[in-house]
XYZ file of N, CA and C in Angstrom:
765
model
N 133.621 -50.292 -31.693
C 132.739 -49.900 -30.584
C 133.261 -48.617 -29.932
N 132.452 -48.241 -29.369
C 132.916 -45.832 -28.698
C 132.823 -46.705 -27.261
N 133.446 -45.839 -26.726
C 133.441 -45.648 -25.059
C 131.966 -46.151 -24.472
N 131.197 -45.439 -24.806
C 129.518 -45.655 -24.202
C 129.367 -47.183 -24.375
N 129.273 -47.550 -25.558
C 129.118 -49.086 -25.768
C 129.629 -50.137 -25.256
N 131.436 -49.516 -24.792
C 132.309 -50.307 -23.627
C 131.465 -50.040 -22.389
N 130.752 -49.104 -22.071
C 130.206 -49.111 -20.832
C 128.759 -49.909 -20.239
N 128.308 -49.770 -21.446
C 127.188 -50.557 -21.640
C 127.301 -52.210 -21.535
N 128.542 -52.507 -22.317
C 128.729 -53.928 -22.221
C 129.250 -53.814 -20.693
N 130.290 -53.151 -20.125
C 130.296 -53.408 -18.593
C 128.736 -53.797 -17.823
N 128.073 -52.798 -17.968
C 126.573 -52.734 -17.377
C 126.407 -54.129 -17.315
N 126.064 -54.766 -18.835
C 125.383 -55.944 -18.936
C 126.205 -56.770 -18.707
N 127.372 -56.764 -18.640
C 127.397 -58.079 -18.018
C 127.902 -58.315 -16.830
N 127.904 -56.797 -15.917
C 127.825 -56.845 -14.195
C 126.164 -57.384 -13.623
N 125.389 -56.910 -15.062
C 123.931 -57.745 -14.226
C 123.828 -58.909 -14.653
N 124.198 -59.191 -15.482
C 124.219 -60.579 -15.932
C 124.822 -61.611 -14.622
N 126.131 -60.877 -14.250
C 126.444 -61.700 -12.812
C 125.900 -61.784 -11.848
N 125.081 -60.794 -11.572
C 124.458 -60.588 -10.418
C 123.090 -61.644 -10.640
N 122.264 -61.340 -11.772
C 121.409 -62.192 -11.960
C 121.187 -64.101 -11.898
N 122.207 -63.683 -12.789
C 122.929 -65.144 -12.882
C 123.022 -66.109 -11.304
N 123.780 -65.062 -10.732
C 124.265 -65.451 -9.118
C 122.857 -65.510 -8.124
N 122.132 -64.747 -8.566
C 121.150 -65.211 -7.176
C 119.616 -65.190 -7.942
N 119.079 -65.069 -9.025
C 117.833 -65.129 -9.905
C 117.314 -66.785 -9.294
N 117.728 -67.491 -9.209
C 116.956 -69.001 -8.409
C 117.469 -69.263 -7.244
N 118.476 -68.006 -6.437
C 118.384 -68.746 -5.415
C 117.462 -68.138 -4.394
N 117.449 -68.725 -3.544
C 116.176 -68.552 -2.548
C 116.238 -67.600 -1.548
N 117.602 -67.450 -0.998
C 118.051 -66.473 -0.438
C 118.490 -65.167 -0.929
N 119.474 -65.276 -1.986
C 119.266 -64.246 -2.872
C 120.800 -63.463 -1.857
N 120.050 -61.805 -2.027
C 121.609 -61.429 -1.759
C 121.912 -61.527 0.049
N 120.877 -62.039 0.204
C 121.184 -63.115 1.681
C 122.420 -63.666 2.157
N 122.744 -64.556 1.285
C 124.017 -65.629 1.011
C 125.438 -64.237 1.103
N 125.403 -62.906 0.221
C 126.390 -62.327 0.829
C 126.682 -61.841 2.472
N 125.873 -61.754 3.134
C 125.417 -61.627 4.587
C 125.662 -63.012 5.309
N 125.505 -64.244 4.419
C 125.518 -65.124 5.761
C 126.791 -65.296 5.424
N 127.657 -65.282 4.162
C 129.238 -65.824 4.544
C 129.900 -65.293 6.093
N 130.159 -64.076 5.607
C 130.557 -63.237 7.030
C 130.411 -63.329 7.815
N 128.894 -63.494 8.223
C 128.311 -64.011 9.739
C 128.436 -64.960 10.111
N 128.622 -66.034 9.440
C 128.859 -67.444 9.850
C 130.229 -67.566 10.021
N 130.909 -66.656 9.380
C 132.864 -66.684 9.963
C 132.456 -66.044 11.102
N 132.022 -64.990 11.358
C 131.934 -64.238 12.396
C 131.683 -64.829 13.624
N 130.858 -65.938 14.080
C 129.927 -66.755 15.029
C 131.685 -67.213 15.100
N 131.661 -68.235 14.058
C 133.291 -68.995 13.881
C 134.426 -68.461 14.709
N 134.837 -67.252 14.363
C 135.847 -66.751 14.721
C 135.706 -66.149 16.307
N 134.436 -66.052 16.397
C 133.814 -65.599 18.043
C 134.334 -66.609 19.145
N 133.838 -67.671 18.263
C 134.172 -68.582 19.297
C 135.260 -69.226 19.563
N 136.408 -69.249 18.264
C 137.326 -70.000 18.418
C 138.492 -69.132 18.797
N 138.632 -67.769 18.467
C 139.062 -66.680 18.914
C 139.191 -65.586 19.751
N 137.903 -65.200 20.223
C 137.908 -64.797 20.935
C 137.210 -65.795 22.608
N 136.504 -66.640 22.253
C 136.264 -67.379 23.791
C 137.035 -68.394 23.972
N 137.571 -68.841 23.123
C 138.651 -70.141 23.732
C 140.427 -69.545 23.426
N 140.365 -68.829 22.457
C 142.015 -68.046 22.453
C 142.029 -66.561 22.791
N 140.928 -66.163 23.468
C 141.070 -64.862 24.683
C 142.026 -63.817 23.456
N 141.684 -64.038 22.310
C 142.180 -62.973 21.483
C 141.673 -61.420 21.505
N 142.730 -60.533 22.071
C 142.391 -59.046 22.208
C 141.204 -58.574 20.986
N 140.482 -57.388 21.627
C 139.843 -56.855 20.678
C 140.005 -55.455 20.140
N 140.828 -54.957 21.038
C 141.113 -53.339 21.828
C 139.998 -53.068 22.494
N 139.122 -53.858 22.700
C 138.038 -52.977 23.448
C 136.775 -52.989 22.977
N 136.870 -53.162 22.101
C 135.669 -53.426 21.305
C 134.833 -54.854 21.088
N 133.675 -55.053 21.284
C 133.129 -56.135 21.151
C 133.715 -57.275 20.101
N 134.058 -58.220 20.288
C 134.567 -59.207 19.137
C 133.869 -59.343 18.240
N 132.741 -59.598 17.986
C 131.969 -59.941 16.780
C 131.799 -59.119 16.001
N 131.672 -57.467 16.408
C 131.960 -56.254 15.519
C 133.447 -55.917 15.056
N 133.736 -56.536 15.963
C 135.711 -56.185 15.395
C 136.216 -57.176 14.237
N 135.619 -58.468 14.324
C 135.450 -59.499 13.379
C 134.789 -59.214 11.959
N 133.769 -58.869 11.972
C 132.599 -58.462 10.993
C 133.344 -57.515 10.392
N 133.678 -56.046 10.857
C 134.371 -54.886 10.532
C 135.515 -55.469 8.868
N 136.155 -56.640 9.584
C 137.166 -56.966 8.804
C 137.006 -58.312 7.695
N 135.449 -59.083 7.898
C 135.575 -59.885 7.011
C 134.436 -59.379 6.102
N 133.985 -58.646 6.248
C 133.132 -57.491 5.243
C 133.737 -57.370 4.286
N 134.833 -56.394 4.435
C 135.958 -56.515 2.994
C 136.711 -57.919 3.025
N 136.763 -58.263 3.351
C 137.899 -59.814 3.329
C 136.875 -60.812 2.028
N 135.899 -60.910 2.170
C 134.818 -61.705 1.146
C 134.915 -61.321 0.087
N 134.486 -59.486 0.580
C 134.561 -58.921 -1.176
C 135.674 -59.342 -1.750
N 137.077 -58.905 -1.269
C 137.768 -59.643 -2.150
C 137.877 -61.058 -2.658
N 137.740 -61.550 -1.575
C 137.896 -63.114 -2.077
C 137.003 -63.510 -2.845
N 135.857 -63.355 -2.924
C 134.868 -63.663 -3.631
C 135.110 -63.348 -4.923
N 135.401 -61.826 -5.425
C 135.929 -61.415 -6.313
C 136.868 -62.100 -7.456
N 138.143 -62.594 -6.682
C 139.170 -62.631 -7.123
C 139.001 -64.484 -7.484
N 138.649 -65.092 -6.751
C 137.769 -66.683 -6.912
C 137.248 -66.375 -8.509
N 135.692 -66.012 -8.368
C 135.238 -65.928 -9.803
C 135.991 -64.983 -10.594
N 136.732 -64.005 -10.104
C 137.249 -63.014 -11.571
C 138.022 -63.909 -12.608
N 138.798 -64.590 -11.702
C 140.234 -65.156 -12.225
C 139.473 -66.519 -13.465
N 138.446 -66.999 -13.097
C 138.216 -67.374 -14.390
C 137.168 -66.970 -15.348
N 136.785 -65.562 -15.291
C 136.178 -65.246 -16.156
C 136.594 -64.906 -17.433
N 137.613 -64.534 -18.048
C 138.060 -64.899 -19.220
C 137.989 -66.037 -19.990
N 138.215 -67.342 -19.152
C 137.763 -68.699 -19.545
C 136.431 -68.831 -19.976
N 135.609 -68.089 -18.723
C 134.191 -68.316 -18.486
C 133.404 -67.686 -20.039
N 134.229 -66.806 -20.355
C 133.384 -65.768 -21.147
C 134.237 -65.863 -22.803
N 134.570 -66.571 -23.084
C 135.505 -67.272 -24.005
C 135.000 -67.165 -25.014
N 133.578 -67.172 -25.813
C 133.206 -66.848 -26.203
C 132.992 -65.408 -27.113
N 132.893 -64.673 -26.290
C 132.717 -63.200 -26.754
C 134.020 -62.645 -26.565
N 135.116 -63.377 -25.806
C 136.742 -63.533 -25.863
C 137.262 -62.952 -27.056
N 136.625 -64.266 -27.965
C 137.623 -64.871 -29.138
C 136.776 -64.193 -30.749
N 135.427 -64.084 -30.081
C 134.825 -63.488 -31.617
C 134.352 -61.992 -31.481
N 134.915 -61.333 -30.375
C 134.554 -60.230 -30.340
C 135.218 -58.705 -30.325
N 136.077 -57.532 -30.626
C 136.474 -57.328 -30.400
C 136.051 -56.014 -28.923
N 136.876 -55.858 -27.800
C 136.256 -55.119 -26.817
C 137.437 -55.357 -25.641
N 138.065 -53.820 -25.002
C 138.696 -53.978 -24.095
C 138.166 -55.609 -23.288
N 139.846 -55.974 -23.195
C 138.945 -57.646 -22.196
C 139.218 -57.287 -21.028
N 139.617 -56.422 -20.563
C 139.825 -56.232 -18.994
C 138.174 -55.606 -18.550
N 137.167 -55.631 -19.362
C 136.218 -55.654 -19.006
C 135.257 -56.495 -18.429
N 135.906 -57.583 -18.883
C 134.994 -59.229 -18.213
C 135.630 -59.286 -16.835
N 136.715 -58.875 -16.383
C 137.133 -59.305 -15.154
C 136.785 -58.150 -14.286
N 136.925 -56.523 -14.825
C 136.015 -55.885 -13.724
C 135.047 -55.985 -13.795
N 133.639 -56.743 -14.636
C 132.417 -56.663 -14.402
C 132.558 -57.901 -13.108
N 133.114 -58.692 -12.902
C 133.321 -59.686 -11.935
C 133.303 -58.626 -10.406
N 134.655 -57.856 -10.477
C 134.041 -57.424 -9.526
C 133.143 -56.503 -8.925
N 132.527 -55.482 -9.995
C 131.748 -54.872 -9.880
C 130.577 -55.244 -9.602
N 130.394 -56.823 -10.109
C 128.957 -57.380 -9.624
C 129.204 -57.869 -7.809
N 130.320 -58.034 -7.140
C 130.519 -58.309 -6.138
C 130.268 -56.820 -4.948
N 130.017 -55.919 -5.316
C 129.771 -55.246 -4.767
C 128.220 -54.676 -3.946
N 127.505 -55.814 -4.970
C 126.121 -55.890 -4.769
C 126.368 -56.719 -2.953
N 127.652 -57.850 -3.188
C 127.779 -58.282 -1.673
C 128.025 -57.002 -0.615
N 129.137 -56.556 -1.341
C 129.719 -55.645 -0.338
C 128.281 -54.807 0.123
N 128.120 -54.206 -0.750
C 126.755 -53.275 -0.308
C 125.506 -54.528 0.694
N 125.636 -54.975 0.587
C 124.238 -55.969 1.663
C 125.097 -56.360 2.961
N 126.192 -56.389 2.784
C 126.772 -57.310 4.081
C 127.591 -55.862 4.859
N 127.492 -54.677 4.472
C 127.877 -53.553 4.904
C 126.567 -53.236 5.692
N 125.253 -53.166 5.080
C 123.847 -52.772 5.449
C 123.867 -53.352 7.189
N 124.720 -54.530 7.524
C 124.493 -55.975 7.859
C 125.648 -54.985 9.531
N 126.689 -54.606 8.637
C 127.623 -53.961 9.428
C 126.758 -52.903 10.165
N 126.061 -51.952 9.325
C 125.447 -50.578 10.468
C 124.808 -51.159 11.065
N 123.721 -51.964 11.212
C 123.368 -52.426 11.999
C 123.721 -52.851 13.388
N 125.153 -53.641 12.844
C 125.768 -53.924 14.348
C 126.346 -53.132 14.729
N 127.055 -52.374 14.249
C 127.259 -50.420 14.936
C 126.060 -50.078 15.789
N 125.017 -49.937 15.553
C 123.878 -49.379 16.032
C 123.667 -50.477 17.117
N 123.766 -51.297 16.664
C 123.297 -52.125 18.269
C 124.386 -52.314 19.233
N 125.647 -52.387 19.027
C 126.653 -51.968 19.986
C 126.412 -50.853 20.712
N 125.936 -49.805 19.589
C 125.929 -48.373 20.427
C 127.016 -47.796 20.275
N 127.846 -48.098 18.738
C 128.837 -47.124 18.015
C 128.760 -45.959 17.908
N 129.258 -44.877 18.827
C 129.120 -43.880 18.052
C 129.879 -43.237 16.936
N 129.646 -42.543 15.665
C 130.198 -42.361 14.281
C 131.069 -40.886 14.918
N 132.165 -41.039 14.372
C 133.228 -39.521 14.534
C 133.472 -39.343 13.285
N 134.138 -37.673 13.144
C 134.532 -37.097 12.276
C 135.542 -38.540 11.304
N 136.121 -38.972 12.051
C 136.744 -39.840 11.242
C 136.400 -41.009 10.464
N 134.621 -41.120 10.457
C 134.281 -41.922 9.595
C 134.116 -41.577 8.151
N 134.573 -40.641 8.022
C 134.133 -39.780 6.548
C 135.618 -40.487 6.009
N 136.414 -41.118 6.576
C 137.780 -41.433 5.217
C 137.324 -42.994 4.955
N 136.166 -43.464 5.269
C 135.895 -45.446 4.884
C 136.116 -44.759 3.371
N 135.441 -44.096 2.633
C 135.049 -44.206 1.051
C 137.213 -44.423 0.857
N 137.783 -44.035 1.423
C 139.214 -44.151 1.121
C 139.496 -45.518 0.950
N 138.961 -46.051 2.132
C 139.121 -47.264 2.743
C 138.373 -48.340 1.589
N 137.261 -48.194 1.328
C 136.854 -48.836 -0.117
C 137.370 -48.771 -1.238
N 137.440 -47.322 -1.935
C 138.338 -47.366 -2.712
C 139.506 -48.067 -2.808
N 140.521 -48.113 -1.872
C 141.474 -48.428 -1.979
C 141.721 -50.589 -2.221
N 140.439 -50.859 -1.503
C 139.946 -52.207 -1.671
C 139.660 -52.922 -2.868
N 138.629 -51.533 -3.605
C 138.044 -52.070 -5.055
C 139.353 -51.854 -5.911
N 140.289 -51.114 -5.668
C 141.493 -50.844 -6.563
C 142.370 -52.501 -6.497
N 143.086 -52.627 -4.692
C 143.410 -53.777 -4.454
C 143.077 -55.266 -5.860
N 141.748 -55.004 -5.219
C 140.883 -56.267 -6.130
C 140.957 -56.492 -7.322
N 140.924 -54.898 -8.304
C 140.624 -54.897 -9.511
C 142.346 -55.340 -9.536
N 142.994 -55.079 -9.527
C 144.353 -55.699 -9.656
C 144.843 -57.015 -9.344
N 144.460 -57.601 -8.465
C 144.491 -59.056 -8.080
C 143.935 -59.857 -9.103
N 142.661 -59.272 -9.559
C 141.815 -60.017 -10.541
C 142.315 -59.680 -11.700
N 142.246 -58.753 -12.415
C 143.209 -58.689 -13.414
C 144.578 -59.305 -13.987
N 145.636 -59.578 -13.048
C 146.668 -60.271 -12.917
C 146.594 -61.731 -12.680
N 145.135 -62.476 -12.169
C 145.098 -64.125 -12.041
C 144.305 -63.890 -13.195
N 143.617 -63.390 -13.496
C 142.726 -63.943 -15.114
C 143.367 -63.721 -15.784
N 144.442 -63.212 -16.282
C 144.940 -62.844 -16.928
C 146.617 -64.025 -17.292
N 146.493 -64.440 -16.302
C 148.145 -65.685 -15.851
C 146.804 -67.198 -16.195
N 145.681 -66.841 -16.100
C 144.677 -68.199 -15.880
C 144.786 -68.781 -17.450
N 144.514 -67.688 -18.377
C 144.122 -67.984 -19.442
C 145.459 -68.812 -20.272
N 146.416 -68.446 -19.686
C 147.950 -69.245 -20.211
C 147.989 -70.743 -19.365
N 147.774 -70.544 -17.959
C 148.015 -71.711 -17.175
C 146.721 -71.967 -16.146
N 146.382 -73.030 -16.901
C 144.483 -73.159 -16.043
C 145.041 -73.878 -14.438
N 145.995 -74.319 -14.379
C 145.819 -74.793 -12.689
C 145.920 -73.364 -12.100
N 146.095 -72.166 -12.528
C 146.165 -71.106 -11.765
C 144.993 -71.005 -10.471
N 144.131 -71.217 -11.019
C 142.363 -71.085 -10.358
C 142.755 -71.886 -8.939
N 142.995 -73.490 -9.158
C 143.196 -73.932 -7.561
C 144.299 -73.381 -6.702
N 145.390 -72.934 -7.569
C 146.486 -72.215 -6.798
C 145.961 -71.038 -6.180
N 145.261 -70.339 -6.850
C 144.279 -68.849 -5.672
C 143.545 -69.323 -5.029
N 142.977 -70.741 -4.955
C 142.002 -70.655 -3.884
C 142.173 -71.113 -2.878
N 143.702 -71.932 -3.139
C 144.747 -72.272 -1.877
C 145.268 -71.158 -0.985
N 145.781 -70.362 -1.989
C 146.305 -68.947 -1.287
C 145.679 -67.941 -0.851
N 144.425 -68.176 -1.073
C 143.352 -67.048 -0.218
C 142.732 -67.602 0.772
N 142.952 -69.060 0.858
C 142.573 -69.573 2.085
C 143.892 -69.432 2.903
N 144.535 -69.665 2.912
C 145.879 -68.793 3.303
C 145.840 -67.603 3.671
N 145.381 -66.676 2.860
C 146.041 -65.293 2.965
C 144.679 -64.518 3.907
N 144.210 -65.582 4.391
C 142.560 -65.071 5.138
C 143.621 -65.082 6.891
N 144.452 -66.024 7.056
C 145.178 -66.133 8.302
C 146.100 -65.174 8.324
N 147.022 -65.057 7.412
C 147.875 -64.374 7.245
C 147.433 -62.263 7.145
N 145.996 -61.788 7.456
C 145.813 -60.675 7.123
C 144.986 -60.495 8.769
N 145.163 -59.659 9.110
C 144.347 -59.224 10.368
C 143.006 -58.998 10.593
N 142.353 -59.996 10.026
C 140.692 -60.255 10.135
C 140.555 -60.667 11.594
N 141.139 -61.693 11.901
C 140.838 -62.462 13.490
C 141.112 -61.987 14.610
N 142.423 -60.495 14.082
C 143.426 -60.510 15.376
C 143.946 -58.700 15.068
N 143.924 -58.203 15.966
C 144.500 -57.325 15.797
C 146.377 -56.975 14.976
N 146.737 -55.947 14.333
C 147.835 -56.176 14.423
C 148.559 -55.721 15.320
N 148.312 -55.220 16.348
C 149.029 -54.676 17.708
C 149.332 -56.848 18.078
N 148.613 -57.711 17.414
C 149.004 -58.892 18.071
C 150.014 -59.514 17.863
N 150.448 -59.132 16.351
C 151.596 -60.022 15.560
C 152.473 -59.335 16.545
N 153.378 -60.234 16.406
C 154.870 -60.188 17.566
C 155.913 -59.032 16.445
N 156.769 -58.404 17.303
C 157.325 -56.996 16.601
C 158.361 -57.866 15.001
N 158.668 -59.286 15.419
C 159.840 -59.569 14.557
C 159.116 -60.121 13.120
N 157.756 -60.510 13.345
C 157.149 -60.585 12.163
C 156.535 -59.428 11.617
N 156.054 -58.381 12.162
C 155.093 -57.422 11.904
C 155.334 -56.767 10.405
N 156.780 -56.808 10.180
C 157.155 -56.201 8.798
C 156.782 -56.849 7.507
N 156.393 -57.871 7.521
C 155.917 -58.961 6.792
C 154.423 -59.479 6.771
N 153.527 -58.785 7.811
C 151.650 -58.565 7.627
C 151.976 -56.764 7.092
N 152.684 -55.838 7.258
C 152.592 -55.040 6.394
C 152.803 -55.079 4.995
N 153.553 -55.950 4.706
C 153.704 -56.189 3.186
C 152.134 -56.857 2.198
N 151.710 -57.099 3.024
C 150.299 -57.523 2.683
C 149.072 -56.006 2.608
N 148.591 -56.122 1.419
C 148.292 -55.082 1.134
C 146.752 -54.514 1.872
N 146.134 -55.690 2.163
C 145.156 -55.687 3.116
C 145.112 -55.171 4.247
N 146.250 -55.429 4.843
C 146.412 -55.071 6.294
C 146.276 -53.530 6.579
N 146.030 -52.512 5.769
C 145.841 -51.578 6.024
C 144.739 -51.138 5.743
N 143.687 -51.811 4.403
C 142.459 -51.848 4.735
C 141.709 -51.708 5.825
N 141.895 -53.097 6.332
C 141.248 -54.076 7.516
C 141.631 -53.072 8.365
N 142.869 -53.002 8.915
C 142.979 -51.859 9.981
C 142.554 -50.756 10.048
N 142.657 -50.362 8.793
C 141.921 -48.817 8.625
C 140.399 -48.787 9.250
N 139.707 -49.760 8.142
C 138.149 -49.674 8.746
C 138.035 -49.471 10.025
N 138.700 -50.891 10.321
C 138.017 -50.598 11.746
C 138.609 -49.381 12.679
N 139.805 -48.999 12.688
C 140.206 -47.691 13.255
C 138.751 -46.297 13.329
N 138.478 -46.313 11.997
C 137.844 -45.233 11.960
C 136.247 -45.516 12.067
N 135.736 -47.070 11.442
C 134.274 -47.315 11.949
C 134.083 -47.847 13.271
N 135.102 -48.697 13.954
C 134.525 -49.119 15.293
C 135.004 -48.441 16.449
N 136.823 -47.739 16.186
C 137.269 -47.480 17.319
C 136.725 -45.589 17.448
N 136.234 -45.057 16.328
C 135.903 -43.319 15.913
C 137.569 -43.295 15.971
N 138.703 -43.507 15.488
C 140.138 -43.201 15.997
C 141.104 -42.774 14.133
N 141.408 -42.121 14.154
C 142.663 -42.127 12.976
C 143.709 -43.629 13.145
N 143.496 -43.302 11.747
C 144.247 -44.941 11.156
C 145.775 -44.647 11.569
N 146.214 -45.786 11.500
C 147.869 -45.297 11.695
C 148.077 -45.184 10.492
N 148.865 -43.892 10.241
C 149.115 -42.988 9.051
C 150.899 -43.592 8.538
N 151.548 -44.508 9.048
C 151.786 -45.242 8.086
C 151.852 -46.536 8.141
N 150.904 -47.041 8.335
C 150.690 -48.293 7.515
C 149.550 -48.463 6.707
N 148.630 -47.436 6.367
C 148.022 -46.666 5.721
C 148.684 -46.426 4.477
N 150.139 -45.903 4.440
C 150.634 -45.432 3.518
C 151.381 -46.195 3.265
N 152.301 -47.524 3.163
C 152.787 -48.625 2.809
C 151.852 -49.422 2.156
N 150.507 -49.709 2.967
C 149.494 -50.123 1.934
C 148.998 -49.214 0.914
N 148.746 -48.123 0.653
C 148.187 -47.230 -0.591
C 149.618 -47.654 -1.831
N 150.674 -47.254 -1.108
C 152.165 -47.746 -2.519
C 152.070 -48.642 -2.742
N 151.575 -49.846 -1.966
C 151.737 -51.442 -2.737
C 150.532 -51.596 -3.297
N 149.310 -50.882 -3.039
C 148.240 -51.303 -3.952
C 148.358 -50.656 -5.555
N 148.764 -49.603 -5.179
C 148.931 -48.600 -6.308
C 150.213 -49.450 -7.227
N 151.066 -49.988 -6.695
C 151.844 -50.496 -7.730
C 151.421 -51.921 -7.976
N 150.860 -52.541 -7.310
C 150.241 -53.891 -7.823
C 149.189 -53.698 -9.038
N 148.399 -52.677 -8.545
C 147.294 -52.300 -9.480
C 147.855 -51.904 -11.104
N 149.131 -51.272 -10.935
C 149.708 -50.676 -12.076
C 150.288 -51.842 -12.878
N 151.627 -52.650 -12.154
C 151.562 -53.759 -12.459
C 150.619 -54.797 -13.343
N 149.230 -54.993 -12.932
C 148.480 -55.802 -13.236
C 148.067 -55.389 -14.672
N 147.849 -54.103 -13.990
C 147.039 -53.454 -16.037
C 148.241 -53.510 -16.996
N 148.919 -53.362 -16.752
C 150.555 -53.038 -17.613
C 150.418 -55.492 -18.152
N 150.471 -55.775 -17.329
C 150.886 -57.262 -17.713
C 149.401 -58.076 -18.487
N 148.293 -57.067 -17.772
C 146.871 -57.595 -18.357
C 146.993 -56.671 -20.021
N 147.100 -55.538 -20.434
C 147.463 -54.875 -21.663
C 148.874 -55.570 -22.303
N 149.758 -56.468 -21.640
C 150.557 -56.687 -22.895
C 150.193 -58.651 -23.428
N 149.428 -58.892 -22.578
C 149.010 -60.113 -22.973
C 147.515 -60.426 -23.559
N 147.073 -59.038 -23.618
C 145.134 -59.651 -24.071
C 145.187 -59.736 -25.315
N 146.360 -59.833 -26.177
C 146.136 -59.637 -27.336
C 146.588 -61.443 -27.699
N 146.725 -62.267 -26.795
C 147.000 -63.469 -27.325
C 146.090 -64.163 -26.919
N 144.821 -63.144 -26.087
C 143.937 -64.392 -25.146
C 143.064 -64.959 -26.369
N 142.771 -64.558 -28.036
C 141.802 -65.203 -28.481
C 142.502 -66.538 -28.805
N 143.700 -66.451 -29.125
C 144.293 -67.305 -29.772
C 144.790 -68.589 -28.597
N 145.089 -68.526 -27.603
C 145.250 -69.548 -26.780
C 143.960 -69.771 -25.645
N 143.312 -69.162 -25.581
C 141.971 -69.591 -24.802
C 140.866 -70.371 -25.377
């Protein structure tokens, strides 16, 4: 197969997910919009009206939203990526074709969320009465650096899945986990100074902060924790392809 034909099979089977995922359901790409919002209501209330959790200033439910916008994409992502090698086992084992292609069409079809539950975001910009600064022009950084995150996360559990299948409940333990542990709910001006070195090690946390720095507050990101997160994504990401390329060559044979 040439390059084009690898791309083509990406194509089809990022719509295939997408189709697949919402072709009978009723809501459709709805369901990416209500996850968020329904944490959002969640976290409104349990966070900010009964634990008086800071916002900097900014309305809670937009400061919330801001950060579980990307928080889904990934998770969502990294949930179904991690067993799509299993899933797709099939065209696995009798086919030959880069396989790190089944796990980014995973998340490439998740972006159809990102894109609806972002739509979901201007909106509440606009009805706050956000105004946009020069500094909203670095989000595409801020995405990028997310879809990179992801494609590496996912790459590295589908890739550990196909050797050891309890992998799947072990991520979905740890992303329910790692949803507390990342600054969706709370600012990180909140974590106390003796932990703080340890939500930077989390590669999110500069996402999440970023966005909202530059979409809710119009403000520059803090420029380094910005840059502690870009080195750990960049080497996780590297990592992942390096350990996903020295093992796809055994996935026909043990999957």
């Amino acid at each position: 197969m040439s390059f084009p034909a690898y791309v083509e099979l990406l194509m089809n089977l990022t719509r295939r997910e997408v189709k697949g995922r919402y072709s009978q359901s009723l809501f459709g790409a709805g369901w990416a919009i209500a996850q968020p919002l329904a944490m959002m209501a969640v976290f409104t209330l349990v966070f900010s009206r009964l634990g008086q959790m800071p916002s900097g200033g900014a309305p809670y439910p937009l400061f919330a939203f801001a950060a579980l916008v990307p928080w889904f994409f990934f998770m969502n992502s990294v949930s179904s990526g991690t067993l799509s090698l299993v899933t797709y086992r099939n065209i696995v084992t009798k086919t030959y074709f880069p396989r790190e292609i089944v796990p980014i069409a995973q998340v490439g079809s998740r972006l159809v969320d990102l894109s609806a539950a972002s739509g979901l975001f201007a909106i509440l910009l606009i009805y706050y009465d956000v105004q946009f600064t020069p500094w909203s022009a670095l989000t595409p950084v801020f995405v990028g650096l997310l879809v990179l995150f992801t494609l590496g996360t996912t790459l590295a559990t589908s890739a550990i899945n196909v050797f050891y299948r309890d992998v799947s409940p072990v991520v979905q333990i740890g992303l329910q986990l790692w949803l507390y542990l990342t600054p969706v709910a709370y600012p990180l001006s909140a974590v106390p100074e003796k932990y703080r070195m340890w939500f930077l090690l989390n590669p999110l946390t500069g996402v999440v902060e970023g966005l909202r720095s530059v979409l809710v507050f119009g403000r520059a990101p803090d420029w380094d924790v910005l840059a502690i997160s870009a080195s750990l994504i960049a080497a996780v990401f590297a990592g992942a392809l390096l350990l996903f390329k020295k093992t796809d060559k055994y996935f026909a044979d043990v999957i």
